[in-house]
Coordinates of C-alpha atoms in Angstrom, one line a residue:
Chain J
X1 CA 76.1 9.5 23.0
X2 CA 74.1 6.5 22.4
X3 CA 72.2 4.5 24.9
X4 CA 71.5 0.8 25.1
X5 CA 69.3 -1.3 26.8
X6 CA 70.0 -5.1 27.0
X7 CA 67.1 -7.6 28.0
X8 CA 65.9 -5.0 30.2
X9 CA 68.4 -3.2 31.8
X10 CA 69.5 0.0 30.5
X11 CA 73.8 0.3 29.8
X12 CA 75.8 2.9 28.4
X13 CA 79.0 2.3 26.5
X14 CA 79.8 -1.1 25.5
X15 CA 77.8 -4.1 26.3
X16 CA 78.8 -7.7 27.3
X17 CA 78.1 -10.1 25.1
X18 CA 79.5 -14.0 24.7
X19 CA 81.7 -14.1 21.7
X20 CA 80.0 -17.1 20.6
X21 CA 76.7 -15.3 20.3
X22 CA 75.1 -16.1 17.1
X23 CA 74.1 -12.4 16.3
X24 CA 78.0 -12.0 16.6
X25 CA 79.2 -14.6 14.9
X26 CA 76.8 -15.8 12.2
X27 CA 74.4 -13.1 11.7
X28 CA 72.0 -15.1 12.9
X29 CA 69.1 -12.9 14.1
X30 CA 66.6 -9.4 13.7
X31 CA 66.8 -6.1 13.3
X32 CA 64.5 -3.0 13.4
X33 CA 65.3 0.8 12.5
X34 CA 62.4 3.3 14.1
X35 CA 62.2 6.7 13.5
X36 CA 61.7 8.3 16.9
X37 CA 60.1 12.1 16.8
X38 CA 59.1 14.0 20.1
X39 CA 59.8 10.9 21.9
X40 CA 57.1 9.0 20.0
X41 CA 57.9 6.0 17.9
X42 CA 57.0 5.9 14.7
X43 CA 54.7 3.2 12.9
X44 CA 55.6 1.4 16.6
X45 CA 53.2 -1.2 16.1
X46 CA 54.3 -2.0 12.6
X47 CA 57.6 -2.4 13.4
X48 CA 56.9 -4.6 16.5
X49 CA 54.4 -6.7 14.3
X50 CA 57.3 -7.5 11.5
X51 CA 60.3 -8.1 14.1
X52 CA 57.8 -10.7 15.9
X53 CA 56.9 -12.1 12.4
X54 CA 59.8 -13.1 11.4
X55 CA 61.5 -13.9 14.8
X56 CA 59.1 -17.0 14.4
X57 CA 60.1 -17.9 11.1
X58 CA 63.6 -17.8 12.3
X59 CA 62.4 -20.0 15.1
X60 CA 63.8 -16.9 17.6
X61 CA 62.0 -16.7 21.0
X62 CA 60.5 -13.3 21.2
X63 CA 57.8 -12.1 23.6
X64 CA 56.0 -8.9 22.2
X65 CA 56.4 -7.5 26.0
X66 CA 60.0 -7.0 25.8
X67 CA 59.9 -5.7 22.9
X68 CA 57.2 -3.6 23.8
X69 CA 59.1 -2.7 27.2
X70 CA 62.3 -2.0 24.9
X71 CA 61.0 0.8 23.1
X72 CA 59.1 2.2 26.0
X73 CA 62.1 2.3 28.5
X74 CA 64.6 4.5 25.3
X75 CA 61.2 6.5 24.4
X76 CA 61.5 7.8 28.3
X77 CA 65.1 8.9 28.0
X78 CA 64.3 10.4 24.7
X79 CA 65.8 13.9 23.9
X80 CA 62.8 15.1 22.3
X81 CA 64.6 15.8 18.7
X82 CA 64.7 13.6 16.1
X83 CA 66.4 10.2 17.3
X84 CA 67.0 6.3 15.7
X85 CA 65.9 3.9 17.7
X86 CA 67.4 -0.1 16.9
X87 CA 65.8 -3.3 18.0
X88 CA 68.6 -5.8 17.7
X89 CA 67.3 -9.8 18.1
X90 CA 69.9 -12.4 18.0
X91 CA 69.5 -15.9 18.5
X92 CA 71.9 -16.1 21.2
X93 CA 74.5 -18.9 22.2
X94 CA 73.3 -22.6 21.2
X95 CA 75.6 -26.1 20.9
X96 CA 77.5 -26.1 17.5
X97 CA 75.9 -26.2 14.4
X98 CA 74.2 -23.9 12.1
X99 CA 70.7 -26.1 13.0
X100 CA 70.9 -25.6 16.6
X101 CA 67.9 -24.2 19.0
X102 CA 69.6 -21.4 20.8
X103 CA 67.4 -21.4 24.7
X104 CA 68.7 -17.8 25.4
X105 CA 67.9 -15.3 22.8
X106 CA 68.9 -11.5 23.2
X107 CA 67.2 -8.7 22.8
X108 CA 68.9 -5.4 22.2
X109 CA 67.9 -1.6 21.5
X110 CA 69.9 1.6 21.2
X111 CA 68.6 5.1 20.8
X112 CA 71.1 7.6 19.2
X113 CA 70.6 11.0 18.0
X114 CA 69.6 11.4 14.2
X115 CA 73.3 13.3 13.3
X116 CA 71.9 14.2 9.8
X117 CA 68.2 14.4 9.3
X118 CA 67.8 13.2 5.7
X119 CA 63.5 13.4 5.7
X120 CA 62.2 13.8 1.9
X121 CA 65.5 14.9 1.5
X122 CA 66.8 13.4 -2.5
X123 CA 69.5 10.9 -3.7
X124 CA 71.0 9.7 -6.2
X125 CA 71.4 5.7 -7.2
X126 CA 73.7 4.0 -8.9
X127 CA 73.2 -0.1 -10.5
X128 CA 75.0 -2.5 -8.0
X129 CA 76.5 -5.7 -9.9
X130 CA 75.4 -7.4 -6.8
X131 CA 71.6 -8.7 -6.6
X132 CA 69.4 -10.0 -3.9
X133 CA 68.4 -13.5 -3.7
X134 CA 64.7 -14.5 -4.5
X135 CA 65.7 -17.8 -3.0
X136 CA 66.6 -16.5 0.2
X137 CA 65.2 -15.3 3.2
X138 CA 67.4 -12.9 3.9
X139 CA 66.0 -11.0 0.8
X140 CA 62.7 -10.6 2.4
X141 CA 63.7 -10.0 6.3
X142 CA 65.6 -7.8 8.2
X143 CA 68.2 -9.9 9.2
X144 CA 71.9 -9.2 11.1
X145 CA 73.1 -10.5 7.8
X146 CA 73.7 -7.0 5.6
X147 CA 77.1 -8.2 4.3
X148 CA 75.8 -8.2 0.8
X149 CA 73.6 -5.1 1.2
X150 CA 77.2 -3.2 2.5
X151 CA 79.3 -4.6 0.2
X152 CA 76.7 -3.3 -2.8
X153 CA 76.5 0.4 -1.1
X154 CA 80.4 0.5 -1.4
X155 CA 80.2 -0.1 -4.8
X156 CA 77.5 2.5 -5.4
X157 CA 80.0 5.0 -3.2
X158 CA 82.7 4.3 -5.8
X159 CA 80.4 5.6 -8.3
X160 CA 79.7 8.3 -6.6
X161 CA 76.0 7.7 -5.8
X162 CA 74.5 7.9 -2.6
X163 CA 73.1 4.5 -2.5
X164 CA 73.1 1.1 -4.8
X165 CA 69.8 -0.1 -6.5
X166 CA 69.6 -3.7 -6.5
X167 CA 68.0 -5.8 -8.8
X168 CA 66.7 -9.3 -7.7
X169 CA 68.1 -12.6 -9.5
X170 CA 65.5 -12.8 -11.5
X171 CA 67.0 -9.1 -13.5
X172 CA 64.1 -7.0 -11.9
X173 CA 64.6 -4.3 -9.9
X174 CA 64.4 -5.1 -6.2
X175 CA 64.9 -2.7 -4.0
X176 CA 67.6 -0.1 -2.5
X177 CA 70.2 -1.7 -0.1
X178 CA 68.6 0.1 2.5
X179 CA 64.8 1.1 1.0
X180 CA 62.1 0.7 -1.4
X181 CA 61.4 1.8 -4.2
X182 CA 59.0 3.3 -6.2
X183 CA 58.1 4.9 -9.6
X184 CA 55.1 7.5 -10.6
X185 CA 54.1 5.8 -14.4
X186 CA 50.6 7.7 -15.3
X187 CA 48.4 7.5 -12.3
X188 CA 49.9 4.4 -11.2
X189 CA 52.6 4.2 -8.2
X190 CA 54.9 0.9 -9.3
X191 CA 56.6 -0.9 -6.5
X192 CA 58.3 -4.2 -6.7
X193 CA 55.9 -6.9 -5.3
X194 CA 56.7 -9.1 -2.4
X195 CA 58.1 -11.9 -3.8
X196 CA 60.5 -10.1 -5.8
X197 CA 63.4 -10.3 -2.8
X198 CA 62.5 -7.0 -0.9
X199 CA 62.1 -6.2 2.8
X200 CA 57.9 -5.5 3.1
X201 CA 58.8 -1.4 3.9
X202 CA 56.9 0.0 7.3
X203 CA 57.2 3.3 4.8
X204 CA 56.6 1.0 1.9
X205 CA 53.2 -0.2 3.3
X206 CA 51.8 3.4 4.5
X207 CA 53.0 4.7 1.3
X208 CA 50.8 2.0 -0.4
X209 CA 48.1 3.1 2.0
X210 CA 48.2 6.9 1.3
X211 CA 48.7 6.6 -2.9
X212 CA 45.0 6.8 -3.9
X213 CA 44.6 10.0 -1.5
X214 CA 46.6 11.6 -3.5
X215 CA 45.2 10.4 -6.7
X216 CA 48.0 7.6 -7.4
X217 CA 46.9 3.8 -8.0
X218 CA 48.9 1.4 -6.2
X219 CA 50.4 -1.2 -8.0
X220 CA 52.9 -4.4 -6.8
X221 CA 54.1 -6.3 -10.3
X222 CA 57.6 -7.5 -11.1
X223 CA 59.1 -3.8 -12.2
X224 CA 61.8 -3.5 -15.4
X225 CA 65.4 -1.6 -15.3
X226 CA 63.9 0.4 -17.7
X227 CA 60.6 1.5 -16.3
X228 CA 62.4 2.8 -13.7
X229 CA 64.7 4.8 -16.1
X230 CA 62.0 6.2 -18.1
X231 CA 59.3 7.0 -14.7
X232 CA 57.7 10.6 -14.2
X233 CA 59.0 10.2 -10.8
X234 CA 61.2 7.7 -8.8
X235 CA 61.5 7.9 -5.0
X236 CA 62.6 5.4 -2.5
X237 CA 60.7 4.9 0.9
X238 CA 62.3 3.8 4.5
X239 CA 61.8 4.8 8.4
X240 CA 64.7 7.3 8.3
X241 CA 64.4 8.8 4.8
X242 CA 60.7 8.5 4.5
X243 CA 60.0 9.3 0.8
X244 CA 63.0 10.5 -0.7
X245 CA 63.0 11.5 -4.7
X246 CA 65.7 10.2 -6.7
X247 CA 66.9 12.9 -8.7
X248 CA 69.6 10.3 -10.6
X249 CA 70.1 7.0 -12.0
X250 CA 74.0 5.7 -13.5
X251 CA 74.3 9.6 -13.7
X252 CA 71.5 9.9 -15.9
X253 CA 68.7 12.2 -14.7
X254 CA 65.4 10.8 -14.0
X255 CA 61.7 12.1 -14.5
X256 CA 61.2 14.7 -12.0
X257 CA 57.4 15.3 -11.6
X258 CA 56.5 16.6 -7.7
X259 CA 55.9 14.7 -5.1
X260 CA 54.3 17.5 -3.1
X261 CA 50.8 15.5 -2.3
X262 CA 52.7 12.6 -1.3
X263 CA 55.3 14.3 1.0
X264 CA 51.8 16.2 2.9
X265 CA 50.5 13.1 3.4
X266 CA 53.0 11.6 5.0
X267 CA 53.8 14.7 7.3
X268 CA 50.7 15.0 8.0
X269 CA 50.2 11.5 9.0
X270 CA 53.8 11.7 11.2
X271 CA 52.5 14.7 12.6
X272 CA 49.3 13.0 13.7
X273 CA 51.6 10.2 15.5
X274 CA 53.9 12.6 17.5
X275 CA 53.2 15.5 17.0
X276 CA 56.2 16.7 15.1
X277 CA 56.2 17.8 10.8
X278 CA 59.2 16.1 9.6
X279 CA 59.3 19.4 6.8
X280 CA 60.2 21.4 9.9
X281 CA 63.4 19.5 11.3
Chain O
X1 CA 85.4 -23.2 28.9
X2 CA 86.1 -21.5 26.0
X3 CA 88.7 -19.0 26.3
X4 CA 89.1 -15.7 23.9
X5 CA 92.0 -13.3 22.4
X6 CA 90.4 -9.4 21.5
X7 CA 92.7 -6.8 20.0
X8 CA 95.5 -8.7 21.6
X9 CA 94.3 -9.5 25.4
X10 CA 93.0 -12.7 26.4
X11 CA 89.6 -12.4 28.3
X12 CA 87.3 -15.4 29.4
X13 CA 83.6 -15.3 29.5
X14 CA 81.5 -12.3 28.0
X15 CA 83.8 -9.8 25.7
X16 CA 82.9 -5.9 25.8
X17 CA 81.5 -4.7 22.5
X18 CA 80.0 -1.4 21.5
X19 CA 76.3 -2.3 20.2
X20 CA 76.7 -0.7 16.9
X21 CA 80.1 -2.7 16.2
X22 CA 78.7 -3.6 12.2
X23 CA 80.1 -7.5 12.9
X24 CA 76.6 -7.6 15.6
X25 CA 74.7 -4.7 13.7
X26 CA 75.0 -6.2 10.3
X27 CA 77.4 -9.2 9.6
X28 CA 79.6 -6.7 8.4
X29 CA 83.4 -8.8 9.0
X30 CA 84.8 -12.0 8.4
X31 CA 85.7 -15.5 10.5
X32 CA 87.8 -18.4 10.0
X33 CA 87.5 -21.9 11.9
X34 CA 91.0 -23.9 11.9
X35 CA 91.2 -27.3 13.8
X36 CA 93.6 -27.6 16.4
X37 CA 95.4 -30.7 17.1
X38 CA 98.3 -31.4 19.4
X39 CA 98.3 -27.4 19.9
X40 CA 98.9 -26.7 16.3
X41 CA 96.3 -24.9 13.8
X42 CA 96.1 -27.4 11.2
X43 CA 96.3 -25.4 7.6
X44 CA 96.8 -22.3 9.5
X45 CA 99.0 -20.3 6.6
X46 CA 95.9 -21.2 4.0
X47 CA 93.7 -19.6 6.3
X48 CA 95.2 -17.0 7.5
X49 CA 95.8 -16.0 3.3
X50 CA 92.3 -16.3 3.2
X51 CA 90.9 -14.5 5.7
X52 CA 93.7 -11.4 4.3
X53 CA 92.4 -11.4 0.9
X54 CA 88.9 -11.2 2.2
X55 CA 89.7 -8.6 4.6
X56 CA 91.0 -6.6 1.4
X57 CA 88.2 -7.0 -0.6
X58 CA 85.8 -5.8 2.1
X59 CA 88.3 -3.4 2.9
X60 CA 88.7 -3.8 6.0
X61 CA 91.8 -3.1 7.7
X62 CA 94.0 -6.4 9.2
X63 CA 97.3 -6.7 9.5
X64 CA 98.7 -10.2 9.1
X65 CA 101.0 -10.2 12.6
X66 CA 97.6 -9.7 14.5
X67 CA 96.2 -13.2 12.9
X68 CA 99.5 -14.6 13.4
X69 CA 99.4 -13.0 17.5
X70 CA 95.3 -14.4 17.8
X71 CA 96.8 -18.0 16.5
X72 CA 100.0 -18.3 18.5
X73 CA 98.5 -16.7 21.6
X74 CA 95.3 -19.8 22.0
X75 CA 97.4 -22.3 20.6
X76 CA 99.8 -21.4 23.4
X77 CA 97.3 -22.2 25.9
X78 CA 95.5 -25.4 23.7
X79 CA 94.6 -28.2 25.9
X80 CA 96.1 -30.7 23.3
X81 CA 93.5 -32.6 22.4
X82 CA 91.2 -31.6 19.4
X83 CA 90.0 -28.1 19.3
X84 CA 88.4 -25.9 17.5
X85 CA 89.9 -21.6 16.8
X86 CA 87.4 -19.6 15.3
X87 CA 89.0 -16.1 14.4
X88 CA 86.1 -13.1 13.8
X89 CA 87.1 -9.7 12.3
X90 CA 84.5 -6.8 12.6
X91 CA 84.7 -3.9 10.6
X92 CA 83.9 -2.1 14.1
X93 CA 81.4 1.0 14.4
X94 CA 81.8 3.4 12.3
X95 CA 79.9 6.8 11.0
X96 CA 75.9 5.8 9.2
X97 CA 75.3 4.4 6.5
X98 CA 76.0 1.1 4.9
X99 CA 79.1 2.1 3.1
X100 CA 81.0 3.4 5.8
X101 CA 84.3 3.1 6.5
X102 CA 85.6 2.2 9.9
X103 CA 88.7 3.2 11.7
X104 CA 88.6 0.4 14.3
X105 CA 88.1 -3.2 13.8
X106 CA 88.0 -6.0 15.9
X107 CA 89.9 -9.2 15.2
X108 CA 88.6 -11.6 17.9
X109 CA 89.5 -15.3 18.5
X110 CA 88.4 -18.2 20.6
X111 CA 89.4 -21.3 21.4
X112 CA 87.2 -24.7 22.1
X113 CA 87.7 -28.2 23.0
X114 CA 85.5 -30.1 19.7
X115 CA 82.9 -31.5 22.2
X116 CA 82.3 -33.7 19.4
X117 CA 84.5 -34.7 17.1
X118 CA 83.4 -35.5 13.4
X119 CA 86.6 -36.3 11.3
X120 CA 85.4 -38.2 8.2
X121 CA 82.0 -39.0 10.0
X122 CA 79.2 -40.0 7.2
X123 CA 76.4 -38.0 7.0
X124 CA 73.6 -37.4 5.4
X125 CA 72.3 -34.1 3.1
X126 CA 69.0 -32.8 2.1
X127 CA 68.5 -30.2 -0.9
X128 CA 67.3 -26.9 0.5
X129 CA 65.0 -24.6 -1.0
X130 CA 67.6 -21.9 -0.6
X131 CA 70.1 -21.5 -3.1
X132 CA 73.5 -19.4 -3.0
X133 CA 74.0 -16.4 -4.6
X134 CA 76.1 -16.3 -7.4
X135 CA 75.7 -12.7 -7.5
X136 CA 76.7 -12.3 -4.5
X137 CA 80.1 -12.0 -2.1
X138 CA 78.7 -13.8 0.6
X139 CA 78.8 -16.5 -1.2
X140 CA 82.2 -16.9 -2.1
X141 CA 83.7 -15.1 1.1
X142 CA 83.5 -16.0 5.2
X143 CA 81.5 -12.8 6.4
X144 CA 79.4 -13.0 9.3
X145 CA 76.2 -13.2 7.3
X146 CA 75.3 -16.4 7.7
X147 CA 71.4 -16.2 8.3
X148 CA 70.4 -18.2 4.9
X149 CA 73.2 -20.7 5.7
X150 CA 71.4 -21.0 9.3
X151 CA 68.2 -21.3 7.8
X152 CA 69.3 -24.2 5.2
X153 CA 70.8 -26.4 7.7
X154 CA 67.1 -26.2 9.9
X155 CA 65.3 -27.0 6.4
X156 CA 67.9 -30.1 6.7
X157 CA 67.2 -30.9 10.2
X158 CA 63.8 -30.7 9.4
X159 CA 63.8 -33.2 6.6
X160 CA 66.1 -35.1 9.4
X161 CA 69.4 -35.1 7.2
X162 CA 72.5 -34.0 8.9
X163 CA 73.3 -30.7 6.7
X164 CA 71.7 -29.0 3.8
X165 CA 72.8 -29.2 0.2
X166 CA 72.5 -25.3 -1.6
X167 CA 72.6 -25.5 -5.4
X168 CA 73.3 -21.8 -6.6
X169 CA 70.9 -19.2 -8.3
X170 CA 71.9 -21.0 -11.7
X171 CA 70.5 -24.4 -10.2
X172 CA 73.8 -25.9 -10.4
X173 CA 75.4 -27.7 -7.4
X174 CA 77.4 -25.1 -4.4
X175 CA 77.9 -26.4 -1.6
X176 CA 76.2 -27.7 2.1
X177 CA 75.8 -24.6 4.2
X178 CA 79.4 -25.6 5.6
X179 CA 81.1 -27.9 3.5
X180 CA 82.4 -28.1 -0.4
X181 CA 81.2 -31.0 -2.1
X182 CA 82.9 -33.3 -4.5
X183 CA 81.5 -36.2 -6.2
X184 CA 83.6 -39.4 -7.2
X185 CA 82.8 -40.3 -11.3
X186 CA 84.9 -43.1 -13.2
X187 CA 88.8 -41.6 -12.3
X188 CA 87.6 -38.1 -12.2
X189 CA 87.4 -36.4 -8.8
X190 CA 84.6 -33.7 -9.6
X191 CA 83.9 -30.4 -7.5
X192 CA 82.1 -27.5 -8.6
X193 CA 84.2 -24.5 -9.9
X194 CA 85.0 -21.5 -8.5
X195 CA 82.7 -19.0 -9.7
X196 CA 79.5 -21.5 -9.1
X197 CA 78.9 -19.4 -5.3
X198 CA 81.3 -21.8 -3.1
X199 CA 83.4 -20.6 -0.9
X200 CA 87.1 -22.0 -1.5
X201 CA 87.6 -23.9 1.0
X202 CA 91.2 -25.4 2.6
X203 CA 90.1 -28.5 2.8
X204 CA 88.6 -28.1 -0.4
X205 CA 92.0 -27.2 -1.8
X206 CA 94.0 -29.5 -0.2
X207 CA 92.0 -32.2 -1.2
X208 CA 92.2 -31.0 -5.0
X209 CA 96.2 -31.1 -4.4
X210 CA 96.0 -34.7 -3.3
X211 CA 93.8 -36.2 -5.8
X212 CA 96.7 -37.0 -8.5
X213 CA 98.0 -39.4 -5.8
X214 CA 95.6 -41.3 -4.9
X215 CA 94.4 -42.0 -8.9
X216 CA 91.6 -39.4 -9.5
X217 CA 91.9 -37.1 -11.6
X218 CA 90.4 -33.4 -10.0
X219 CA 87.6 -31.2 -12.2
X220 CA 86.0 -28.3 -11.4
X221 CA 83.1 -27.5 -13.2
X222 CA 79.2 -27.1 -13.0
X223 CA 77.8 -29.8 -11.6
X224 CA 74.7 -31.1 -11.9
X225 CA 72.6 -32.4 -9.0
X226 CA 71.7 -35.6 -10.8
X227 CA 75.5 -36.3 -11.3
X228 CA 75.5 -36.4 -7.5
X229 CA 72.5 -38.3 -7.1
X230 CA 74.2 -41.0 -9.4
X231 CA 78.1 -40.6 -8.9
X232 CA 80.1 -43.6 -7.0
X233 CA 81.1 -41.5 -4.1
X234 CA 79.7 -38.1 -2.9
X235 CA 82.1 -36.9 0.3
X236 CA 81.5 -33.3 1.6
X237 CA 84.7 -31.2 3.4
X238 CA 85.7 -28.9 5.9
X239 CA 88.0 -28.2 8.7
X240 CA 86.6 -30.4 11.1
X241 CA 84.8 -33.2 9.2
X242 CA 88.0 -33.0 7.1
X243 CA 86.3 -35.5 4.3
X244 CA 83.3 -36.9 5.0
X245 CA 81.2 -39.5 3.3
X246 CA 77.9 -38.6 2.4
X247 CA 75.3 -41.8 2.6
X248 CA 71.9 -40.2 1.7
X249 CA 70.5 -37.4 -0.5
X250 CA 67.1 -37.2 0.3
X251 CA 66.7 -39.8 1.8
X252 CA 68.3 -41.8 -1.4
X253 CA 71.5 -43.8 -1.0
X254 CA 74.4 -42.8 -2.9
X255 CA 76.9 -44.5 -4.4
X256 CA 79.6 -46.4 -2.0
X257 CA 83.0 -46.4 -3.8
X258 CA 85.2 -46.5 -0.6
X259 CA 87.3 -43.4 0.2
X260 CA 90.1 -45.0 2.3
X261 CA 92.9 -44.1 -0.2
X262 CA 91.5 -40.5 0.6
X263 CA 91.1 -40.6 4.2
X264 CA 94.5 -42.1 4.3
X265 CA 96.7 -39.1 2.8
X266 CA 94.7 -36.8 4.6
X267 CA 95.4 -38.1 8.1
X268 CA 99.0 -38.6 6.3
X269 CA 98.9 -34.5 5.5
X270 CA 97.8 -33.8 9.3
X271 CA 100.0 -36.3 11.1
X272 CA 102.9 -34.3 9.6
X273 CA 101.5 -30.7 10.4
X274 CA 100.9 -32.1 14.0
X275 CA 102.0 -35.1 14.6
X276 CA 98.7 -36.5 15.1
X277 CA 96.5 -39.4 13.1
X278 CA 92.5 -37.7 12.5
X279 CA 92.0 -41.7 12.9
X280 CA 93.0 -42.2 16.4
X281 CA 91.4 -39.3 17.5

């Protein structure tokens, strides 16, 4: 069902790839996670900007054209529903060591069919034992290195929670293993700064962007376990859930004011992208 | 010229994998590396254990005769000089979402003349500004997510030392971003402890059992880095540096307490698993 295209050829089924590949076997490279809506991309340029970002500061070759090519050539074959569309970098073969310059990156995207839309929809979280590492970059970029973001989900599966909130190893709270998150406190919307081991959001950002439209004051600060607990509102923000309330914390119900304005906002600025309200699919 | 076992067939060159196989999408699966000398996999029930009780706690499915298949089947067709088998285990594709369970893994293996071989070559280490996570199973287990090692080891090359040394999130001494360390002080043979975000390495392990015999007496414990800035040997190990000296930290020499008593039961350890001296070679 999904569809792959591979430094600029499209493939379908498996692809070839060296087994010594670094994205393979070190989890040494990018990835991206778009939303794709009527055949449109979502905050395309965003996305593009971050993967190029830190493809330098992982000293990855990357020209903006393929990636730019990438999207365009899956976009064309899109269905027209709602869709995932993944931007896979890795670093490629190199000579041994961890240190070594790899001379033929690769550049991978696949476009699948979204199986369960989960737009605005809510979820609950549960407290992972496992934190993310302020002393890391793998904290702070989307790397092919997720062991530790799986590994955390499992454990928020075993309690029963639909995904694991992480705090950072400092003891605030980070992030989701999978979004950001964010708390309505007054007329101010919290969210963890950068700096305190999250991914920078694409939903995160525009999110920030929209807040004082809708009468909220955006505010990044080192956030407490206990704000969270104790918030009018908590949601958590990423390209395929966009803002989704979270209705529970450790089982405990959390503060439940509406999000209504923000959800509009954010439909309406989708809609003005492709086309499409996400409310409707 | 490397040559590769998958699921029990032996390929050369590129292998066939499905894109959203989680060992490319997300580091999501383990590896080994075992030396191979003389056509024998040097430690090969230690890692194999390993690997299992990894496998388990990331529950991913392996069963023990497909290691022992992967091993037998290169070594079958090893060169006989000094190689290198690096075994990989994906947790496959499975459905979305991080926590996932998947139904078909991949064990993979490959097999690789050591272009250059490093037994007990000195070296040299620079701290890194990443640390290990001691909140974390990637720092205690082999996954595939090994981006902040990669990025470590180019902070080292940067600083022109020959590999990285991580303290952990505590600021105590882990590890290099490949190697255990152990620091020589009076009679005491002093490594950090599990528990301070180190893998357990075989080397590591054998080099603990040996100690006794050649007069030191083994710890492990928190260790500070000043204690290996001042200690009277500092040697790092692995499977294919086995023990190696380290000369500089920083750019500082360390102490020079000779190691031969060491390096001499080691070599004795492999020439009777392969009949091979690490000396000669």
């Amino acid at each position: 069902v999904s569809l792959a295209w591979i430094d600029g050829t499209i493939v379908e089924g498996p692809i070839a790839i060296d087994p010594a590949d670094r994205g393979l076997a070190l989890g040494d490279g990018l990835f991206e996670t778009l939303c794709v809506l009527g055949g449109v991309a979502l905050w395309q340029g965003d996305h593009l900007d971050r993967m190029e970002q830190a493809a330098a500061e992982l000293a990855i070759p990357l020209a903006r054209a393929a990636l730019e090519a990438a999207v365009a050539a899956l976009c064309a074959r899109s269905s027209g529903g709602a869709e995932v569309l993944r931007l896979t970098l890795t670093r490629g073969v190199t000579a041994r060591g961890l240190a070594a310059d790899g001379a033929a990156p690769h550049l991978i995207a696949t476009l699948a069919p979204l199986a369960r839309v989960s737009f605005f929809r809510p979820l609950t979280l549960a407290v992972a034992s496992i934190r993310r590492n302020g002393w890391a970059p793998s904290s702070r970029l989307k790397t092919l290195s997720y062991a530790d973001n799986v590994m955390a989900a499992r454990q928020a599966a075993d309690a029963n929670a639909d995904d694991a909130l992480c705090l950072n190893t400092s003891g605030h709270v980070a992030s989701t293993t999978v979004a950001n998150v964010f708390a309505v406190i007054g007329e101010e919307l919290v969210t963890p700064a950068p700096g305190q081991a999250i991914l920078p959001g694409i939903m995160r950002k525009a999110v920030l962007a929209l807040a004082p439209a809708i009468g909220l004051r955006p505010v990044e600060r080192p956030v407490e376990l206990a704000e969270v607990a104790t918030a009018e509102a908590v949601f958590v923000t990423n390209s395929l859930r966009l803002a989704a309330p979270v209705t529970h914390l450790d089982g405990r119900p959390l503060g439940r004011r509406r999000l209504d304005h923000l959800t509009g906002a954010i439909a309406e600025e989708i809609r003005a992208q492709s086309g499409r309200d996400p409310r409707l699919i």
